[in-house]
mmCIF file of C-alpha atoms and ligand atoms in Angstrom:
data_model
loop_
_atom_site.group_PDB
_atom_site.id
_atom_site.type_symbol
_atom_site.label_atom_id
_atom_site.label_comp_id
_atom_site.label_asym_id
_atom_site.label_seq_id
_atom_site.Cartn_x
_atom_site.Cartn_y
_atom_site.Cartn_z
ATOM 1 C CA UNK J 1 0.000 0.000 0.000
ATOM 2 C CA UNK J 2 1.114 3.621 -0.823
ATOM 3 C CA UNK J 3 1.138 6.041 1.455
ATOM 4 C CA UNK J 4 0.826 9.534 0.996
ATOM 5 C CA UNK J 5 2.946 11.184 3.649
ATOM 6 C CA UNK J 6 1.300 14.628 2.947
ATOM 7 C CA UNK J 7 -2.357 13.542 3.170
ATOM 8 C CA UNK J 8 -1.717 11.261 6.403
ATOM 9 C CA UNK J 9 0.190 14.410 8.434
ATOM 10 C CA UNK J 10 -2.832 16.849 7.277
ATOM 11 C CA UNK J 11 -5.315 14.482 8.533
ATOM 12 C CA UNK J 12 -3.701 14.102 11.495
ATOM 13 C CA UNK J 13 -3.391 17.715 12.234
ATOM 14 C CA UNK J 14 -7.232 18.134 11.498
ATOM 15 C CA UNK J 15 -7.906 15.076 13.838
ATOM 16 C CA UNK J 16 -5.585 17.041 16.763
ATOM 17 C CA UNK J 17 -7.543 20.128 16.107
ATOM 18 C CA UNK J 18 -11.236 18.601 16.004
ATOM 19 C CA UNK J 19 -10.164 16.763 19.689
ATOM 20 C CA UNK J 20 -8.488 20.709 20.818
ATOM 21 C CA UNK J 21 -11.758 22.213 19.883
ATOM 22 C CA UNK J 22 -13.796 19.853 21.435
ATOM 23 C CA UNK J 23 -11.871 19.931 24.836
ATOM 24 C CA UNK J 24 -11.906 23.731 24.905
ATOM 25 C CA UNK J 25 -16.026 23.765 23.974
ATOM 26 C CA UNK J 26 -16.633 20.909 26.321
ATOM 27 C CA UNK J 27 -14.627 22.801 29.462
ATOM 28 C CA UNK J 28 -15.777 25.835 28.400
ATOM 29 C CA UNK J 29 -19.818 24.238 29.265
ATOM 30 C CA UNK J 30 -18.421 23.230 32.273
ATOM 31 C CA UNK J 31 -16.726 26.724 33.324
ATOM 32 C CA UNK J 32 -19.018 29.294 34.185
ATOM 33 C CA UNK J 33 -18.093 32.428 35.393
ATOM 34 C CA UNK J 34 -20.433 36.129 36.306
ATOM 35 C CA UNK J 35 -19.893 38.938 38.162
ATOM 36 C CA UNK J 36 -23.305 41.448 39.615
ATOM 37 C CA UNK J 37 -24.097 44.146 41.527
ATOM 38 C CA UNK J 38 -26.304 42.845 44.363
ATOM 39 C CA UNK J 39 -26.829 43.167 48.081
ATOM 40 C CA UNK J 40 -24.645 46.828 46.902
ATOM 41 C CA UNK J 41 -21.555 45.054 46.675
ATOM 42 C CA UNK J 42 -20.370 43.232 43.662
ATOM 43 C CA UNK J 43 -20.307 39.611 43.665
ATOM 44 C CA UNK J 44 -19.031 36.813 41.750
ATOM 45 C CA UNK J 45 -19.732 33.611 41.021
ATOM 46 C CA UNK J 46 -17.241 31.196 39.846
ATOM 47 C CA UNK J 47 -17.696 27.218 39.270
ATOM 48 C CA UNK J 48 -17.358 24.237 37.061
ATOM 49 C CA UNK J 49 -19.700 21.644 36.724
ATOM 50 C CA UNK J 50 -22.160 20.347 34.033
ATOM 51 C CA UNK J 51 -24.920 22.592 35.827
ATOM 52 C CA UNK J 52 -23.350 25.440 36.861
ATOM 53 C CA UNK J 53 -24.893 28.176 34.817
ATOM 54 C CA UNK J 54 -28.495 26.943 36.366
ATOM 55 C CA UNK J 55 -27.090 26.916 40.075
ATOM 56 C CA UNK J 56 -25.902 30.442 39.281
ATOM 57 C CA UNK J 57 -28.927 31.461 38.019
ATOM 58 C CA UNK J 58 -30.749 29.992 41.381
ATOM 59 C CA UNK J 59 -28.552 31.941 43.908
ATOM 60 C CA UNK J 60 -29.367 34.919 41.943
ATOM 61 C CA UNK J 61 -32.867 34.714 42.695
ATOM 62 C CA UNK J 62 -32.587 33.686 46.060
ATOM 63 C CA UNK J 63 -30.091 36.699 46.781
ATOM 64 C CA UNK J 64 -33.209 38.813 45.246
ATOM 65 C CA UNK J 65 -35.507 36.548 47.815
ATOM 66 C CA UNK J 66 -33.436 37.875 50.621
ATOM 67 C CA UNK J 67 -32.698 41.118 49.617
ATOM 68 C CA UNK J 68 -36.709 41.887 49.004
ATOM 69 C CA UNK J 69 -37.670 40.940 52.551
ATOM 70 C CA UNK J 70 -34.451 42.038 54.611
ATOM 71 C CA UNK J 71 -32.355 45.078 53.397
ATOM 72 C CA UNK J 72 -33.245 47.556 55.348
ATOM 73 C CA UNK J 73 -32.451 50.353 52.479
ATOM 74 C CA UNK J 74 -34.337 49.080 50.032
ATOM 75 C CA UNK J 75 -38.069 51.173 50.423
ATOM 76 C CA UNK J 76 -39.765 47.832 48.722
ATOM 77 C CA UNK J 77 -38.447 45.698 51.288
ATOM 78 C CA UNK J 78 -40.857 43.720 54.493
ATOM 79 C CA UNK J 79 -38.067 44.896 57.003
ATOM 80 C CA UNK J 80 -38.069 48.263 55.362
ATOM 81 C CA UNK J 81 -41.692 48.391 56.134
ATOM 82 C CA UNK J 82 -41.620 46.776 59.417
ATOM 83 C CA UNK J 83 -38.791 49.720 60.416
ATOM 84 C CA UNK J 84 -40.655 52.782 58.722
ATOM 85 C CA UNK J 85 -44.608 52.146 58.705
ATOM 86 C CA UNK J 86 -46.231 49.535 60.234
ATOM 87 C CA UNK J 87 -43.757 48.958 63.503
ATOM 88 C CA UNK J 88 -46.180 45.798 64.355
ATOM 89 C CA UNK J 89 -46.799 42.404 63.511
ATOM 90 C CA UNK J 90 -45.455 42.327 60.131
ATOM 91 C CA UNK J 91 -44.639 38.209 59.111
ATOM 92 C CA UNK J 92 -41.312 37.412 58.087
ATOM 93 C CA UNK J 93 -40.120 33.967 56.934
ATOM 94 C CA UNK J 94 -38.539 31.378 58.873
ATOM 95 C CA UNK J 95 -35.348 32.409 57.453
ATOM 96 C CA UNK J 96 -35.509 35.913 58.941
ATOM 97 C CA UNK J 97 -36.932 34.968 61.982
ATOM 98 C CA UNK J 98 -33.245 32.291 62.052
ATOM 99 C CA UNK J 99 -31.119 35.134 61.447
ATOM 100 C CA UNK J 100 -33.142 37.594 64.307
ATOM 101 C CA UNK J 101 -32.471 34.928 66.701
ATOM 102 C CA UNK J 102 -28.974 34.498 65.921
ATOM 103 C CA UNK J 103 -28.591 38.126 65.894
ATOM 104 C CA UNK J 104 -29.891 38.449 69.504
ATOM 105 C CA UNK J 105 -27.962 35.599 70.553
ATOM 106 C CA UNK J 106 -24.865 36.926 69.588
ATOM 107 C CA UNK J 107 -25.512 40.511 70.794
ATOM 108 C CA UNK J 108 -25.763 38.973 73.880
ATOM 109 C CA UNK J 109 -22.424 36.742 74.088
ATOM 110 C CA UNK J 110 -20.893 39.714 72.682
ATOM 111 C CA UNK J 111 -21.956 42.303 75.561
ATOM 112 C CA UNK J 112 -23.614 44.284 72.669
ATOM 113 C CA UNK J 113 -21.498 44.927 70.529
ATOM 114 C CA UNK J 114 -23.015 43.001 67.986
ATOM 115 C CA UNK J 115 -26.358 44.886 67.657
ATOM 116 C CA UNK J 116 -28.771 45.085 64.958
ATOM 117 C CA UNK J 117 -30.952 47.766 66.700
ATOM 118 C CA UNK J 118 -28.212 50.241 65.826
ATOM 119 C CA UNK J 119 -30.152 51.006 62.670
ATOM 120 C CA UNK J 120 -31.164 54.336 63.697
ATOM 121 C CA UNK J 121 -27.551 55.445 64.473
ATOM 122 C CA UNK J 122 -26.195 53.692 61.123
ATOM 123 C CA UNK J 123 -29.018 56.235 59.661
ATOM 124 C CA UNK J 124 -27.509 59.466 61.302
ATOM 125 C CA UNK J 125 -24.309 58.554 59.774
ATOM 126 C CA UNK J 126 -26.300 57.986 56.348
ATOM 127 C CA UNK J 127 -24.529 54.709 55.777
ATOM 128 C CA UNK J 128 -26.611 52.726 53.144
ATOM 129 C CA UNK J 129 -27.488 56.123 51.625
ATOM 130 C CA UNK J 130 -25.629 58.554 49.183
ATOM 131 C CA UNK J 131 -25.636 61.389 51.250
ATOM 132 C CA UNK J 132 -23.040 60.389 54.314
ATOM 133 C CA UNK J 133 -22.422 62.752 57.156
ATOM 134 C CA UNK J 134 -20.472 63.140 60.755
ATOM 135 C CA UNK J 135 -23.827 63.937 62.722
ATOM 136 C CA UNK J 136 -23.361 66.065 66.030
ATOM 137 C CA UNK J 137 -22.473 64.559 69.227
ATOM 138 C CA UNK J 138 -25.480 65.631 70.980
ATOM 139 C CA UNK J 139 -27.789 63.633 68.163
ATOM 140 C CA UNK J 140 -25.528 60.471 68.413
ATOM 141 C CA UNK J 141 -25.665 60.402 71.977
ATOM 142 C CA UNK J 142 -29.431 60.702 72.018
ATOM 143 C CA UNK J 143 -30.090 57.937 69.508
ATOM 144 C CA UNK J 144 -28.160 55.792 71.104
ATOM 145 C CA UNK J 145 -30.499 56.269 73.808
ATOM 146 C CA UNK J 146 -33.518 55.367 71.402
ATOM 147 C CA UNK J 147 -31.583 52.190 70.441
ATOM 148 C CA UNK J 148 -30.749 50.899 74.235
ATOM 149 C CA UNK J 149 -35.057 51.529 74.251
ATOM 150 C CA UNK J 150 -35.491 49.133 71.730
ATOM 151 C CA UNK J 151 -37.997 46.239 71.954
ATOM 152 C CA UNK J 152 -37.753 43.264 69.449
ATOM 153 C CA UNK J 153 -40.505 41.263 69.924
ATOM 154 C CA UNK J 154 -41.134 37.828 67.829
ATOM 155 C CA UNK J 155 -44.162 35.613 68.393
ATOM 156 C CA UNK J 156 -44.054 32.648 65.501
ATOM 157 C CA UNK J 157 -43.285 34.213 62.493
ATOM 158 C CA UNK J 158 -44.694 38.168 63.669
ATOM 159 C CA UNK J 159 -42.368 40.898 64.606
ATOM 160 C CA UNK J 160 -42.561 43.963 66.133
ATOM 161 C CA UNK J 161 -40.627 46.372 67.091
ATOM 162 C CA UNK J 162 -40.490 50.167 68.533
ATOM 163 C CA UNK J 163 -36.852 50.877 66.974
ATOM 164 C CA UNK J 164 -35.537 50.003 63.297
ATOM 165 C CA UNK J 165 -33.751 47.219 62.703
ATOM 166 C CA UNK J 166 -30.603 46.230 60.332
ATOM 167 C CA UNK J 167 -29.256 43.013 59.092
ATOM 168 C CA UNK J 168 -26.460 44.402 57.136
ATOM 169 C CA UNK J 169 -24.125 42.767 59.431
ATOM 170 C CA UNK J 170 -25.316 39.354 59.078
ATOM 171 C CA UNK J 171 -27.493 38.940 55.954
ATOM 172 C CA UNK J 172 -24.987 38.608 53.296
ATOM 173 C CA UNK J 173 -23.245 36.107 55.114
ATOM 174 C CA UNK J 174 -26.354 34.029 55.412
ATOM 175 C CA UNK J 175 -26.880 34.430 51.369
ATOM 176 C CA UNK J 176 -24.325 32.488 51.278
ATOM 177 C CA UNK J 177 -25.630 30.021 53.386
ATOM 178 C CA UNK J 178 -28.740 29.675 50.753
ATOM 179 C CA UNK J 179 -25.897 29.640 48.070
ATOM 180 C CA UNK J 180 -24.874 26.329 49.543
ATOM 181 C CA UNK J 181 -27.944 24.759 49.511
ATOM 182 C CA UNK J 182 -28.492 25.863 46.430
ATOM 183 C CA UNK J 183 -25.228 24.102 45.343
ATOM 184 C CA UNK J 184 -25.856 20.930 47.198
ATOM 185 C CA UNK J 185 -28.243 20.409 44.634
ATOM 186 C CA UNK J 186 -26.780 20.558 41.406
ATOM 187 C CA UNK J 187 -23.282 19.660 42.772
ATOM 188 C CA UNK J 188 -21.001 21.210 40.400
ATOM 189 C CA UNK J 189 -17.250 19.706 41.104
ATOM 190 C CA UNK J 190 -16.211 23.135 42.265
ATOM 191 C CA UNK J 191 -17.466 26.365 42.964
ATOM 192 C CA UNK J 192 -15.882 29.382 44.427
ATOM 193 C CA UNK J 193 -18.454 32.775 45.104
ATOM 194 C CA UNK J 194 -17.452 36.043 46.818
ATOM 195 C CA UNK J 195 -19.654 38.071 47.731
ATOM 196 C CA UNK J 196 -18.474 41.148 48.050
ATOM 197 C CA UNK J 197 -15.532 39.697 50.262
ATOM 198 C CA UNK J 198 -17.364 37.025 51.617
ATOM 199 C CA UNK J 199 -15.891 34.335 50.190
ATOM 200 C CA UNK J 200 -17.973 30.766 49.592
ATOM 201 C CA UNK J 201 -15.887 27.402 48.416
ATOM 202 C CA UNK J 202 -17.546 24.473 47.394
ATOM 203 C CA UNK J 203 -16.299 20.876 46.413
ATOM 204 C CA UNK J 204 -12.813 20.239 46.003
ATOM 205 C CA UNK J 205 -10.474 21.725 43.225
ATOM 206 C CA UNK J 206 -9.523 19.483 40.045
ATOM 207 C CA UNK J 207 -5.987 19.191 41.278
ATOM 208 C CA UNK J 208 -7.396 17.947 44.716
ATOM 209 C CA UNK J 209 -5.732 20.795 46.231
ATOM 210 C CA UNK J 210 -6.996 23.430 49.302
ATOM 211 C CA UNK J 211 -8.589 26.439 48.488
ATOM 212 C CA UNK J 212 -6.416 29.290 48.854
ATOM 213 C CA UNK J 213 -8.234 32.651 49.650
ATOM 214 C CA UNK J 214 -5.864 35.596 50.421
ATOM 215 C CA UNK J 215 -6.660 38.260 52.927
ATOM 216 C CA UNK J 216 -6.439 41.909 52.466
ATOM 217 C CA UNK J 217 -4.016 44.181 54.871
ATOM 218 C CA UNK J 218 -6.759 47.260 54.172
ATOM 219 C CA UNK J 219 -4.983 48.517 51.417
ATOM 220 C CA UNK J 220 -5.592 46.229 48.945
ATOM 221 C CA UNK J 221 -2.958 43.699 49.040
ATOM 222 C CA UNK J 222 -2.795 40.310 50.198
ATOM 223 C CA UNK J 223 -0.248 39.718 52.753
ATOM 224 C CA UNK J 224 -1.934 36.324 53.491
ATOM 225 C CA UNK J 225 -3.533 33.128 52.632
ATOM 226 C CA UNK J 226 -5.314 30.872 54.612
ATOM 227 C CA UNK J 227 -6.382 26.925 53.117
ATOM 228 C CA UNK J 228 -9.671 25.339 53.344
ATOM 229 C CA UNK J 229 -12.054 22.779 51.988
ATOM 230 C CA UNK J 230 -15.401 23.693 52.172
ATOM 231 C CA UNK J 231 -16.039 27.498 54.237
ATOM 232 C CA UNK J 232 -17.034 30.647 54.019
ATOM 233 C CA UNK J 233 -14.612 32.785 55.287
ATOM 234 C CA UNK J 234 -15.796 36.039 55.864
ATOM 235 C CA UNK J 235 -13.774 39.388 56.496
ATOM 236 C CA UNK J 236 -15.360 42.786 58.157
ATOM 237 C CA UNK J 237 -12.621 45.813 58.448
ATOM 238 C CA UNK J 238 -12.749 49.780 58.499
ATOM 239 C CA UNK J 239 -11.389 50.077 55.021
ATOM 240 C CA UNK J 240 -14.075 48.145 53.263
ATOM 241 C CA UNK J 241 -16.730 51.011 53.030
ATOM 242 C CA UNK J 242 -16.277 53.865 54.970
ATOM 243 C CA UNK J 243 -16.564 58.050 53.516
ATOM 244 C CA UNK J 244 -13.742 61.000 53.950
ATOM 245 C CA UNK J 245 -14.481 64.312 55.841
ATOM 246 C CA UNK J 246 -11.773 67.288 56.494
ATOM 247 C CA UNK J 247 -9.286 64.464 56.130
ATOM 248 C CA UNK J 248 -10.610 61.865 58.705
ATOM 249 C CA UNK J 249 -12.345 58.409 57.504
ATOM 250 C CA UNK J 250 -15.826 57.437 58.651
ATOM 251 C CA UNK J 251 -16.627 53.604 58.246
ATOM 252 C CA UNK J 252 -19.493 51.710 58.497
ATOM 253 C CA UNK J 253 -19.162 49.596 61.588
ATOM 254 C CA UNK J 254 -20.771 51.220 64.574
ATOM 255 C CA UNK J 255 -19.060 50.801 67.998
ATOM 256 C CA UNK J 256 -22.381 50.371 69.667
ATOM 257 C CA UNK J 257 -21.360 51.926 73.072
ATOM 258 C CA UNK J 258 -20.277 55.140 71.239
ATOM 259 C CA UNK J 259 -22.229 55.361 68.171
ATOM 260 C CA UNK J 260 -19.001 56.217 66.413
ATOM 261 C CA UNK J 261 -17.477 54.081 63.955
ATOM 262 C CA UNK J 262 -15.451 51.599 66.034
ATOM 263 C CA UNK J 263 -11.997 52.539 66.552
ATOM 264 C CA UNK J 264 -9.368 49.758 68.204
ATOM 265 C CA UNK J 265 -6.037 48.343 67.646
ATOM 266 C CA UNK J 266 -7.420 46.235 64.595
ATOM 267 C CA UNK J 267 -7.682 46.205 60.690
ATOM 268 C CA UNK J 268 -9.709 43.683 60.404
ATOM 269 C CA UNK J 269 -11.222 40.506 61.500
ATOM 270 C CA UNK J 270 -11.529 37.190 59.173
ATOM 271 C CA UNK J 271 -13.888 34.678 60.069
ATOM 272 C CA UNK J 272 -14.118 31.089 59.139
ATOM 273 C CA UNK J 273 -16.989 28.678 59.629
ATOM 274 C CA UNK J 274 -19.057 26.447 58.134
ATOM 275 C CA UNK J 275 -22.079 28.727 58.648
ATOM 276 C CA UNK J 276 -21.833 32.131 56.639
ATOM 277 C CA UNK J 277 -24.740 33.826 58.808
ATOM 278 C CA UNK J 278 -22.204 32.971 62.116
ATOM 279 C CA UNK J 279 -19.433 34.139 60.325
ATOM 280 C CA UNK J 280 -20.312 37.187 58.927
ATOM 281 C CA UNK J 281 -22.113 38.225 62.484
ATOM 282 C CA UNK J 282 -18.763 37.378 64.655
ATOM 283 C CA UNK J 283 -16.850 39.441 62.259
ATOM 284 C CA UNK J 284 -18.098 42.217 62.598
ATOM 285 C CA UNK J 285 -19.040 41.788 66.741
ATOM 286 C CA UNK J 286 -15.107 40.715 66.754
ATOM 287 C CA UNK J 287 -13.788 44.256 64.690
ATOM 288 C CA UNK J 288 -15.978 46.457 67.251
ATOM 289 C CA UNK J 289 -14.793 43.905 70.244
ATOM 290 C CA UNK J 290 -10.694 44.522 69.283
ATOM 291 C CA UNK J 291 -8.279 41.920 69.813
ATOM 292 C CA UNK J 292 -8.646 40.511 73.202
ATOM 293 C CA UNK J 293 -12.562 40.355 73.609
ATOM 294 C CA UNK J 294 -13.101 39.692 69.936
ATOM 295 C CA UNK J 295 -11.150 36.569 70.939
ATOM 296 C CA UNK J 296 -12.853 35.812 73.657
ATOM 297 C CA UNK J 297 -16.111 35.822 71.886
ATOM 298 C CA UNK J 298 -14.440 33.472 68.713
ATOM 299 C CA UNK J 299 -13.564 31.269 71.385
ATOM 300 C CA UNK J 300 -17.556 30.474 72.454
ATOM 301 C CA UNK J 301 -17.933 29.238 68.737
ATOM 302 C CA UNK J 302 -16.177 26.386 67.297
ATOM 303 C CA UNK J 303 -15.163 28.946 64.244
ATOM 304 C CA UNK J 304 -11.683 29.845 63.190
ATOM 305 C CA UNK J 305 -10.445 33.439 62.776
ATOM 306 C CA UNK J 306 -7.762 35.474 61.894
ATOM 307 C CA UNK J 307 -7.326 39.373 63.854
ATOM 308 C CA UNK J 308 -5.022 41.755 61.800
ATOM 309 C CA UNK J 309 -3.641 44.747 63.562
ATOM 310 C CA UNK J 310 -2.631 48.004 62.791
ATOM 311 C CA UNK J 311 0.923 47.313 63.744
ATOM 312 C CA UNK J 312 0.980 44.532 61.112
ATOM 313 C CA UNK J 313 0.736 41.422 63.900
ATOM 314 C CA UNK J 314 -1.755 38.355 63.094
ATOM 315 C CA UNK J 315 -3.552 36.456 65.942
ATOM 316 C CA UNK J 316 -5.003 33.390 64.887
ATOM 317 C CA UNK J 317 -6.983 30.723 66.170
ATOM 318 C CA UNK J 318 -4.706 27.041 66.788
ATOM 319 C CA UNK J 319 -6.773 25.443 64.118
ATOM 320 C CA UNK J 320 -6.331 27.660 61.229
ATOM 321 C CA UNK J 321 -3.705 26.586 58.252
ATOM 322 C CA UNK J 322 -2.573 30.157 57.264
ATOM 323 C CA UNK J 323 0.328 30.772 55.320
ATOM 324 C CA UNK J 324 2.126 34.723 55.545
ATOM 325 C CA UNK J 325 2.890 36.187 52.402
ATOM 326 C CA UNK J 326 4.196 39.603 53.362
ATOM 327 C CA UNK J 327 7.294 39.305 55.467
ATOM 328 C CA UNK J 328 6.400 42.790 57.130
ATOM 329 C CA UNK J 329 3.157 40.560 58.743
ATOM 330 C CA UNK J 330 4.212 38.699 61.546
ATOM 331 C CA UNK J 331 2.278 35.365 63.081
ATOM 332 C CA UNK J 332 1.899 35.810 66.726
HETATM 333 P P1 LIG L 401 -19.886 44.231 55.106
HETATM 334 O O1 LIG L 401 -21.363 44.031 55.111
HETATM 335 O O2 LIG L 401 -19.451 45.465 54.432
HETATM 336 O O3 LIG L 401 -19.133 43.027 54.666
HETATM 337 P P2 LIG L 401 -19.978 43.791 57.944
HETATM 338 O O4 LIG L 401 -20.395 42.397 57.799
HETATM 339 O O5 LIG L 401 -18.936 44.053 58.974
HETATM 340 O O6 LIG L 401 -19.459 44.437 56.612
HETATM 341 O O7 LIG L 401 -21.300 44.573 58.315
HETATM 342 C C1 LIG L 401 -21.343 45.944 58.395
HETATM 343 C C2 LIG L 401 -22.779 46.354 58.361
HETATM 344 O O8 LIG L 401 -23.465 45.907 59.529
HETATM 345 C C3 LIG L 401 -22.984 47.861 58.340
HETATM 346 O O9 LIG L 401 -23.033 48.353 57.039
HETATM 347 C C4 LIG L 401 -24.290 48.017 59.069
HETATM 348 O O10 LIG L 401 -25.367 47.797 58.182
HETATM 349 C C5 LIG L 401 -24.267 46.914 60.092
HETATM 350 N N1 LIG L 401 -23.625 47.262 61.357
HETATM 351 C C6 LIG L 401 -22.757 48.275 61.643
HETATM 352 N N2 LIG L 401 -22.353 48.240 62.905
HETATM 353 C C7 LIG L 401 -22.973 47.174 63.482
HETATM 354 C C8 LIG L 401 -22.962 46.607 64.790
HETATM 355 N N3 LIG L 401 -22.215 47.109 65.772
HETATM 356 N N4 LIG L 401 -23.738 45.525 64.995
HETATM 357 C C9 LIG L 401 -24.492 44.985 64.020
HETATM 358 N N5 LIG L 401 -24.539 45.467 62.770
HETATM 359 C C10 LIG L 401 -23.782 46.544 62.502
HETATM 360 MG MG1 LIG L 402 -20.519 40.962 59.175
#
């Protein structure tokens, strides 16, 4: 038999190309990848599995689900309603309900720090607004006052309440609670989702590796990384959202014995847990705690955590597997 050299290489060469473009079209299914603007941060959702695209699609909604019954700023919202007009016996889902008594549990291991009542304060700051101010000290001090008055009161699935309530602190943590369940169903191999700094992992990589998810030194650059399997490990600091006047920065987490944004030796706090709705609550009770009774308070929850300070030290918790990038950062 004769063979033509020529003929035999090109067909090869088209084979190797058909099998490239199938591989690329076939992982490119799998991939998925979108960024949005909800819950007013930006999130992203990142994944691959045969299903993906319809799991993203999913937490979407249920982000919208959340957001139309508990942001406080949006005017269409049940909580905005129960805050602003009717005060009384408005129903909320079991979900909300969940997150109010988690809320009120950790205000109280936290001596208060943690406290969703603070609405009316967050308000005279106009965080959640576009028009942020310093208000005078005479107004903060007085509704502070209002908030130590206020009155949550739950019977079933009814709430009322005499003061306005906030679950900025807590509810985007939680979404990503619902993200998980969302992925538990349509089990993609991997996904990865931040929200807005919140970061989500699901599954386990291709190469069987750890997730690696850096964390910020409040100035936008990772100076380290810590390794987990499934988590949501969930960051609250000063320099995440916070306004400039005459030179001074105002940010959005209110120490609740002040009514000032809560100033301590910290940058930030990074918590890790298997619940997002614990995490995200302890983070920010644990950056208006400081070091040593933020610490105290991680140490009530089986949750790991990582405190940054300002002079560049890391406290951890024993269990954590964190790994220093920045020599200036040092491991206590
Ligand atoms: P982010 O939502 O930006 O990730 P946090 O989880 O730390 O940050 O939550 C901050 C939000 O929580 C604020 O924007 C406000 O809505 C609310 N908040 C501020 N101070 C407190 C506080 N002391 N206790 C409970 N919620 C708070
Ligand atoms: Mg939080």
């Amino acid at each position: 038999m004769k063979i033509n050299v020529k003929k035999t290489i090109i067909i090869f060469l088209i084979l190797f190309a058909v099998i490239i473009a199938i591989d690329v079209i076939f992982l490119q299914n799998n991939y998925y990848e979108g960024t949005f603007f909800k819950m007013d941060t930006n999130i992203t959702i990142r994944g691959e599995g045969e299903n993906m695209d319809l799991a993203a699609r999913d937490i979407l909604t249920a982000i919208d689900e959340i957001e139309a019954e508990m942001s406080a700023n949006n005017i269409e919202s049940k909580l905005y309603k129960l805050n602003n007009i009717s005060k009384e016996n408005e129903l909320f889902s079991d979900d909300f309900i969940y997150l109010l008594n988690l809320s009120e549990e950790i205000k109280k291991n936290s001596g208060g720090a943690f406290n969703i009542a603070l609405k009316p304060v967050i308000d005279l700051w106009g965080f959640g607004g576009n028009y942020p101010k310093v208000p005078k000290d005479n107004e903060i001090k007085a509704t502070l006052q209002e908030v130590q008055n206020t009155i949550i009161e739950v019977d079933a699935n009814n709430v009322s309440t005499n003061g306005k309530l906030d679950l900025g602190g807590i509810a985007k943590g939680f979404a990503g609670d619902k993200a998980r369940e969302i992925l538990n169903i349509y089990s993609p191999s991997y996904a990865i989702l931040d929200f807005g700094g919140n970061i989500i992992t699901y599954g386990s990589k291709p190469d069987g590796t750890e997730f690696k998810i850096g964390i910020d030194n409040g100035e936008g650059n990772i100076f380290a990384t810590v390794s987990v399997k499934e988590c949501n490990v969930i960051t609250s600091g000063g320099y995440q959202r916070y306004f400039e006047k005459n030179g001074v920065k105002y940010h959005h987490i209110i120490d609740s014995t002040t009514g000032y944004p809560a100033e301590n030796e910290l940058i930030s706090v990074t918590v890790l847990s298997d619940s997002g709705a614990l995490a995200d609550a302890l983070s920010t009770a644990c950056y208006v705690l400081g070091l040593e009774k933020g610490m105290e308070l991680i140490n009530k929850y089986e949750v790991e955590s990582v405190f940054l300070t300002k002079d560049k030290k890391v406290y951890t918790t024993p269990g954590i597997n964190i790994e220093i990038s920045d020599p200036e950062y040092t491991l206590q």
